[in-house]
mmCIF file of C-alpha atoms in Angstrom:
data_model
loop_
_atom_site.group_PDB
_atom_site.id
_atom_site.type_symbol
_atom_site.label_atom_id
_atom_site.label_comp_id
_atom_site.label_asym_id
_atom_site.label_seq_id
_atom_site.Cartn_x
_atom_site.Cartn_y
_atom_site.Cartn_z
ATOM 1 C CA MET M 771 -134.402 -9.444 108.775
ATOM 2 C CA GLN M 772 -134.731 -13.297 109.646
ATOM 3 C CA HIS M 773 -134.473 -14.199 106.468
ATOM 4 C CA SER M 774 -131.236 -12.555 105.324
ATOM 5 C CA THR M 775 -129.824 -13.764 108.800
ATOM 6 C CA LEU M 776 -130.501 -17.986 107.866
ATOM 7 C CA GLU M 777 -128.614 -17.251 104.509
ATOM 8 C CA THR M 778 -125.975 -15.614 106.194
ATOM 9 C CA ALA M 779 -125.661 -19.253 108.555
ATOM 10 C CA ARG M 780 -126.413 -21.044 105.611
ATOM 11 C CA ARG M 781 -123.488 -19.060 103.120
ATOM 12 C CA HIS M 782 -120.959 -19.275 106.051
ATOM 13 C CA LEU M 783 -122.019 -23.169 106.455
ATOM 14 C CA ILE M 784 -121.197 -24.079 103.676
ATOM 15 C CA GLY M 785 -117.933 -22.173 103.601
ATOM 16 C CA VAL M 786 -116.332 -23.747 106.985
ATOM 17 C CA ASP M 787 -113.090 -25.186 107.107
ATOM 18 C CA PRO M 788 -113.183 -28.936 106.518
ATOM 19 C CA ALA M 789 -109.844 -29.169 108.757
ATOM 20 C CA ALA M 790 -111.261 -26.616 111.573
ATOM 21 C CA LEU M 791 -114.198 -29.384 111.355
ATOM 22 C CA LEU M 792 -111.837 -32.238 111.433
ATOM 23 C CA HIS M 793 -109.902 -31.208 114.537
ATOM 24 C CA SER M 794 -113.437 -30.477 115.774
ATOM 25 C CA ARG M 795 -114.203 -34.513 115.050
ATOM 26 C CA ASN M 796 -110.722 -35.519 117.395
ATOM 27 C CA ARG M 797 -112.285 -33.185 120.655
ATOM 28 C CA LEU M 798 -115.521 -34.815 120.539
ATOM 29 C CA ALA M 799 -114.546 -38.522 120.138
ATOM 30 C CA GLU M 800 -112.064 -37.860 122.753
ATOM 31 C CA THR M 801 -113.962 -35.705 125.305
ATOM 32 C CA GLY M 802 -117.597 -35.737 124.461
ATOM 33 C CA MET M 803 -117.918 -32.518 123.643
ATOM 34 C CA ALA M 804 -115.969 -30.050 120.803
ATOM 35 C CA ARG M 805 -116.538 -26.537 120.919
ATOM 36 C CA LEU M 806 -117.607 -25.102 118.076
ATOM 37 C CA GLY M 807 -117.339 -21.365 117.989
ATOM 38 C CA PHE M 808 -116.015 -20.548 114.307
ATOM 39 C CA LEU M 809 -119.566 -22.459 112.905
ATOM 40 C CA LEU M 810 -121.648 -19.815 113.297
ATOM 41 C CA PRO M 811 -120.347 -16.018 112.392
ATOM 42 C CA HIS M 812 -120.610 -13.613 115.571
ATOM 43 C CA GLN M 813 -123.631 -11.898 113.020
ATOM 44 C CA VAL M 814 -126.198 -15.265 113.549
ATOM 45 C CA LYS M 815 -125.008 -16.309 117.207
ATOM 46 C CA ARG M 816 -126.018 -12.745 118.243
ATOM 47 C CA ALA M 817 -129.487 -12.950 116.893
ATOM 48 C CA LEU M 818 -129.801 -16.256 118.008
ATOM 49 C CA ALA M 819 -129.081 -14.945 121.618
ATOM 50 C CA ALA M 820 -131.162 -11.762 121.030
ATOM 51 C CA GLU M 821 -134.226 -14.063 119.942
ATOM 52 C CA ALA M 822 -133.662 -16.514 123.148
ATOM 53 C CA LEU M 823 -133.434 -13.748 125.398
ATOM 54 C CA GLU M 824 -136.913 -11.922 123.991
ATOM 55 C CA LEU M 825 -138.922 -16.045 124.897
ATOM 56 C CA VAL M 826 -137.180 -15.913 127.734
ATOM 57 C CA GLU M 827 -138.506 -12.098 128.960
ATOM 58 C CA HIS M 828 -141.963 -13.046 127.727
ATOM 59 C CA HIS M 829 -142.668 -16.200 128.420
ATOM 60 C CA ARG M 830 -144.610 -15.600 131.221
ATOM 61 C CA HIS M 831 -147.553 -13.691 129.032
ATOM 62 C CA TRP M 832 -148.055 -17.469 126.981
ATOM 63 C CA GLY M 833 -149.350 -18.774 130.039
ATOM 64 C CA GLU M 834 -151.673 -20.851 128.241
ATOM 65 C CA LEU M 835 -148.622 -22.575 126.666
ATOM 66 C CA LEU M 836 -146.446 -23.186 129.225
ATOM 67 C CA PRO M 837 -147.363 -26.225 131.460
ATOM 68 C CA GLY M 838 -148.253 -25.099 135.131
ATOM 69 C CA GLY M 839 -148.401 -21.340 133.540
ATOM 70 C CA THR M 840 -150.130 -18.326 135.275
ATOM 71 C CA GLU M 841 -151.123 -15.067 134.903
ATOM 72 C CA PRO M 842 -148.211 -12.510 135.109
ATOM 73 C CA VAL M 843 -147.689 -10.590 138.434
ATOM 74 C CA ASP M 844 -145.651 -7.536 139.007
ATOM 75 C CA ASP M 845 -143.267 -9.351 140.874
ATOM 76 C CA PRO M 846 -143.191 -12.740 140.452
ATOM 77 C CA PRO M 847 -140.545 -15.071 141.936
ATOM 78 C CA ARG M 848 -137.266 -16.192 140.179
ATOM 79 C CA HIS M 849 -137.882 -20.127 139.015
ATOM 80 C CA ARG M 850 -135.792 -22.104 136.257
ATOM 81 C CA ILE M 851 -137.438 -21.245 133.116
ATOM 82 C CA GLU M 852 -137.520 -24.033 130.445
ATOM 83 C CA VAL M 853 -139.383 -22.371 127.030
ATOM 84 C CA PRO M 854 -141.148 -25.466 125.782
ATOM 85 C CA PRO M 855 -140.160 -25.933 121.945
ATOM 86 C CA GLN M 856 -144.530 -25.705 120.887
ATOM 87 C CA ALA M 857 -143.572 -21.941 121.840
ATOM 88 C CA ILE M 858 -140.625 -21.566 120.478
ATOM 89 C CA ALA M 859 -141.676 -23.190 117.293
ATOM 90 C CA THR M 860 -144.766 -20.362 117.504
ATOM 91 C CA HIS M 861 -143.030 -17.203 118.571
ATOM 92 C CA ALA M 862 -139.427 -17.543 117.322
ATOM 93 C CA ASN M 863 -138.556 -17.667 113.982
ATOM 94 C CA LEU M 864 -134.270 -17.976 113.866
ATOM 95 C CA ILE M 865 -133.713 -20.833 116.020
ATOM 96 C CA PRO M 866 -136.458 -23.063 113.804
ATOM 97 C CA GLN M 867 -134.956 -22.263 110.710
ATOM 98 C CA LEU M 868 -131.950 -23.211 111.638
ATOM 99 C CA TYR M 869 -132.471 -26.494 113.364
ATOM 100 C CA ASP M 870 -134.317 -27.406 109.802
ATOM 101 C CA CYS M 871 -131.235 -26.165 108.197
ATOM 102 C CA ASP M 872 -129.439 -29.538 105.878
ATOM 103 C CA VAL M 873 -126.111 -27.804 105.624
ATOM 104 C CA LEU M 874 -125.967 -27.008 109.330
ATOM 105 C CA ARG M 875 -126.492 -30.807 109.704
ATOM 106 C CA ARG M 876 -123.905 -31.999 107.933
ATOM 107 C CA ASN M 877 -121.222 -30.130 109.273
ATOM 108 C CA LEU M 878 -122.138 -31.362 112.337
ATOM 109 C CA SER M 879 -122.312 -34.598 110.864
ATOM 110 C CA VAL M 880 -119.036 -34.208 109.860
ATOM 111 C CA VAL M 881 -117.824 -33.374 113.667
ATOM 112 C CA ALA M 882 -120.007 -36.738 115.104
ATOM 113 C CA ALA M 883 -118.502 -38.671 112.132
ATOM 114 C CA GLU M 884 -121.817 -40.189 111.598
ATOM 115 C CA SER M 885 -125.467 -38.890 110.895
ATOM 116 C CA VAL M 886 -127.046 -36.051 112.726
ATOM 117 C CA LEU M 887 -130.447 -36.287 112.334
ATOM 118 C CA PRO M 888 -133.679 -34.369 113.246
ATOM 119 C CA CYS M 889 -135.628 -35.424 116.968
ATOM 120 C CA PRO M 890 -138.819 -36.589 116.885
ATOM 121 C CA GLU M 891 -141.250 -33.280 118.063
ATOM 122 C CA PRO M 892 -141.205 -31.801 120.503
ATOM 123 C CA ARG M 893 -137.705 -32.759 121.746
ATOM 124 C CA ARG M 894 -135.977 -30.615 119.056
ATOM 125 C CA TYR M 895 -134.731 -27.068 121.097
ATOM 126 C CA ALA M 896 -135.557 -25.074 124.240
ATOM 127 C CA VAL M 897 -134.068 -22.021 125.914
ATOM 128 C CA THR M 898 -133.883 -22.318 129.150
ATOM 129 C CA ARG M 899 -132.658 -19.960 132.368
ATOM 130 C CA VAL M 900 -131.135 -21.392 135.343
ATOM 131 C CA HIS M 901 -130.551 -18.428 138.788
ATOM 132 C CA HIS M 902 -127.832 -19.412 140.754
ATOM 133 C CA ASP M 903 -129.498 -21.204 144.003
ATOM 134 C CA GLU M 904 -130.771 -23.943 141.717
ATOM 135 C CA LEU M 905 -128.313 -26.933 142.285
ATOM 136 C CA PRO M 906 -127.325 -28.889 138.969
ATOM 137 C CA GLN M 907 -127.879 -32.691 138.642
ATOM 138 C CA TRP M 908 -125.105 -35.130 136.549
ATOM 139 C CA HIS M 909 -127.154 -36.098 133.936
ATOM 140 C CA TRP M 910 -127.411 -37.793 130.918
ATOM 141 C CA ASP M 911 -129.612 -37.224 128.090
ATOM 142 C CA ASP M 912 -131.829 -38.814 125.652
ATOM 143 C CA TYR M 913 -130.794 -38.040 122.387
ATOM 144 C CA SER M 914 -127.235 -38.618 121.715
ATOM 145 C CA PHE M 915 -126.597 -34.689 120.613
ATOM 146 C CA ALA M 916 -126.637 -31.312 122.051
ATOM 147 C CA LEU M 917 -125.872 -28.471 120.002
ATOM 148 C CA VAL M 918 -125.851 -25.500 122.779
ATOM 149 C CA LEU M 919 -125.420 -21.737 122.839
ATOM 150 C CA VAL M 920 -124.064 -19.651 126.006
ATOM 151 C CA VAL M 921 -126.401 -16.861 126.135
ATOM 152 C CA GLU M 922 -125.508 -15.477 128.954
ATOM 153 C CA CYS M 923 -123.118 -17.479 132.143
ATOM 154 C CA PRO M 924 -121.754 -15.615 135.547
ATOM 155 C CA PRO M 925 -117.692 -15.550 135.818
ATOM 156 C CA LEU M 926 -115.463 -18.471 135.912
ATOM 157 C CA GLU M 927 -114.472 -17.504 139.636
ATOM 158 C CA GLU M 928 -118.416 -18.006 140.611
ATOM 159 C CA GLY M 929 -119.288 -21.118 139.058
ATOM 160 C CA GLY M 930 -121.525 -21.766 136.258
ATOM 161 C CA PHE M 931 -118.765 -23.743 134.126
ATOM 162 C CA VAL M 932 -119.627 -27.563 132.344
ATOM 163 C CA GLN M 933 -117.976 -30.642 133.751
ATOM 164 C CA THR M 934 -118.746 -33.443 132.312
ATOM 165 C CA VAL M 935 -117.282 -37.846 132.053
ATOM 166 C CA ALA M 936 -117.212 -39.094 128.643
ATOM 167 C CA HIS M 937 -117.684 -42.494 126.932
ATOM 168 C CA THR M 938 -120.184 -43.020 129.797
ATOM 169 C CA HIS M 939 -123.552 -44.477 129.589
ATOM 170 C CA ARG M 940 -126.717 -44.687 131.921
ATOM 171 C CA ASP M 941 -127.809 -47.673 133.125
ATOM 172 C CA ARG M 942 -131.633 -46.717 132.458
ATOM 173 C CA GLN M 943 -132.547 -49.024 135.351
ATOM 174 C CA PHE M 944 -129.598 -48.574 137.510
ATOM 175 C CA PRO M 945 -128.233 -45.434 136.554
ATOM 176 C CA ASP M 946 -124.887 -45.512 139.025
ATOM 177 C CA VAL M 947 -123.728 -41.633 138.956
ATOM 178 C CA HIS M 948 -121.682 -41.881 141.669
ATOM 179 C CA ARG M 949 -119.755 -45.177 140.422
ATOM 180 C CA THR M 950 -119.540 -43.212 136.960
ATOM 181 C CA LEU M 951 -118.184 -40.356 138.606
ATOM 182 C CA THR M 952 -114.940 -42.324 141.112
ATOM 183 C CA ARG M 953 -114.179 -44.252 138.058
ATOM 184 C CA ASN M 954 -113.771 -42.311 134.986
ATOM 185 C CA PRO M 955 -111.843 -38.778 134.500
ATOM 186 C CA ILE M 956 -114.255 -35.150 134.427
ATOM 187 C CA HIS M 957 -113.502 -32.941 132.517
ATOM 188 C CA SER M 958 -114.232 -29.037 133.188
ATOM 189 C CA TRP M 959 -115.035 -26.233 130.550
ATOM 190 C CA GLU M 960 -114.601 -22.604 130.825
ATOM 191 C CA LEU M 961 -117.802 -20.698 128.667
ATOM 192 C CA HIS M 962 -117.829 -17.008 128.022
ATOM 193 C CA PRO M 963 -121.288 -15.799 125.885
ATOM 194 C CA GLY M 964 -121.708 -16.670 122.939
ATOM 195 C CA ASP M 965 -119.750 -20.130 122.703
ATOM 196 C CA LEU M 966 -120.972 -22.700 120.763
ATOM 197 C CA TYR M 967 -120.735 -26.680 121.719
ATOM 198 C CA LEU M 968 -121.412 -29.605 120.342
ATOM 199 C CA MET M 969 -122.048 -32.813 123.558
ATOM 200 C CA ARG M 970 -122.447 -36.022 122.693
ATOM 201 C CA THR M 971 -124.985 -36.150 125.210
ATOM 202 C CA ALA M 972 -126.697 -39.558 126.219
ATOM 203 C CA SER M 973 -122.830 -41.072 126.518
ATOM 204 C CA THR M 974 -121.137 -37.937 128.080
ATOM 205 C CA LEU M 975 -122.431 -37.752 131.757
ATOM 206 C CA HIS M 976 -122.580 -33.627 132.306
ATOM 207 C CA ARG M 977 -123.776 -31.132 134.690
ATOM 208 C CA VAL M 978 -123.554 -27.196 135.359
ATOM 209 C CA TYR M 979 -120.993 -25.866 138.112
ATOM 210 C CA PRO M 980 -123.492 -24.815 141.126
ATOM 211 C CA PHE M 981 -122.548 -20.643 140.733
ATOM 212 C CA GLU M 982 -122.654 -18.509 143.135
ATOM 213 C CA HIS M 983 -124.608 -15.112 141.817
ATOM 214 C CA GLY M 984 -126.783 -14.987 138.679
ATOM 215 C CA ARG M 985 -128.211 -16.702 136.073
ATOM 216 C CA ARG M 986 -126.633 -18.670 133.103
ATOM 217 C CA THR M 987 -128.884 -18.775 130.133
ATOM 218 C CA ILE M 988 -128.519 -21.184 126.916
ATOM 219 C CA MET M 989 -130.008 -22.326 123.668
ATOM 220 C CA SER M 990 -130.152 -25.684 122.809
ATOM 221 C CA MET M 991 -130.819 -27.933 120.001
ATOM 222 C CA CYS M 992 -131.356 -31.580 120.302
ATOM 223 C CA PHE M 993 -130.298 -33.971 117.514
ATOM 224 C CA ALA M 994 -130.331 -38.165 117.204
ATOM 225 C CA THR M 995 -128.667 -40.645 116.003
ATOM 226 C CA ARG M 996 -130.168 -43.611 113.621
ATOM 227 C CA ALA M 997 -129.933 -45.423 116.053
ATOM 228 C CA ASP M 998 -131.510 -42.890 118.711
ATOM 229 C CA LEU M 999 -134.855 -42.985 116.207
ATOM 230 C CA ASP M 1000 -134.671 -47.503 116.486
ATOM 231 C CA ARG M 1001 -135.433 -47.421 120.165
ATOM 232 C CA PRO M 1002 -138.523 -48.298 120.795
ATOM 233 C CA ASP M 1003 -138.000 -46.998 124.136
ATOM 234 C CA ALA M 1004 -136.979 -43.673 123.574
ATOM 235 C CA ALA M 1005 -137.830 -41.416 126.345
ATOM 236 C CA ARG M 1006 -138.683 -37.703 126.508
ATOM 237 C CA ALA M 1007 -136.682 -35.371 129.095
ATOM 238 C CA ALA M 1008 -138.874 -33.563 131.691
ATOM 239 C CA GLY M 1009 -137.924 -30.043 132.529
ATOM 240 C CA GLN M 1010 -138.110 -28.842 136.071
ATOM 241 C CA SER M 1011 -139.046 -25.851 137.933
ATOM 242 C CA GLU M 1012 -137.522 -24.548 141.241
ATOM 243 C CA ASN M 1013 -138.035 -21.033 143.726
ATOM 244 C CA THR M 1014 -135.440 -18.890 143.666
ATOM 245 C CA PRO M 1015 -135.248 -16.790 146.606
ATOM 246 C CA VAL M 1016 -133.875 -13.071 145.378
ATOM 247 C CA GLY M 1017 -131.821 -11.569 147.066
ATOM 248 C CA ARG M 1018 -130.101 -7.924 147.106
ATOM 249 C CA PHE M 1019 -126.617 -8.895 145.511
ATOM 250 C CA VAL M 1020 -125.963 -7.588 141.927
ATOM 251 C CA PRO M 1021 -124.649 -10.082 140.314
ATOM 252 C CA VAL M 1022 -121.745 -9.924 137.594
ATOM 253 C CA LEU M 1023 -123.523 -11.060 134.089
ATOM 254 C CA ARG M 1024 -122.599 -11.705 130.800
ATOM 255 C CA VAL M 1025 -124.964 -11.432 128.084
ATOM 256 C CA MET M 1026 -123.633 -12.662 124.458
ATOM 257 C CA THR M 1027 -124.724 -9.897 122.954
ATOM 258 C CA ASP M 1028 -122.151 -7.212 124.150
ATOM 259 C CA HIS M 1029 -119.263 -10.043 123.125
ATOM 260 C CA ARG M 1030 -117.207 -10.091 120.225
ATOM 261 C CA GLN M 1031 -115.205 -13.040 119.291
#
């Protein structure tokens, strides 16, 4: 099943309209982010979303694989969940296979107008779920690109959209987020389950806007440039976990597997 899904992805990637890639290149150059919903067919995005959700739902049973993991309990508190690359490589099929797909990287390189290369392990892919009372922070990433599939997200009116500040760079010694925000325009992006986008994450300050209810789940793939790989002090991003109290509100939640494009 996963093999045929990968082949479906490869065939689709080979036939992607060059004009669509060039349009996305212009958007990425202008805003630091480009929507790439056309890059993968719905069948493949749905399979990626299903695999991501399965990884999240079963992460508590892999305590030995997760940093700080504990035994499952009947009613655990809700924390930020970041399934690490090692667990994805062990328990998933399509996500690591698609990451290694040369046709995918070739198309991303067209959009980026430079070679898009695999990151050093283990920072290649992640599945992340955050809940509504975790305060998102503005940040840059350590590697140049992230390809992100939105699996679950709240409706726009409740927040949870992405905000970006393009053409900015982190001073690793003295990062000045507030000055960057006041001196550059902020772009806001409404996203839906099933949306796929590429971001220049090392040169685009970004965050998820705080949301009132529910949760947001994404599958992300991290890619590098040659300059990233040649940098001797290339850092490894660290995940964070925070407690999220359980409320009685039943949130509106849109899930990629119920979405058609």
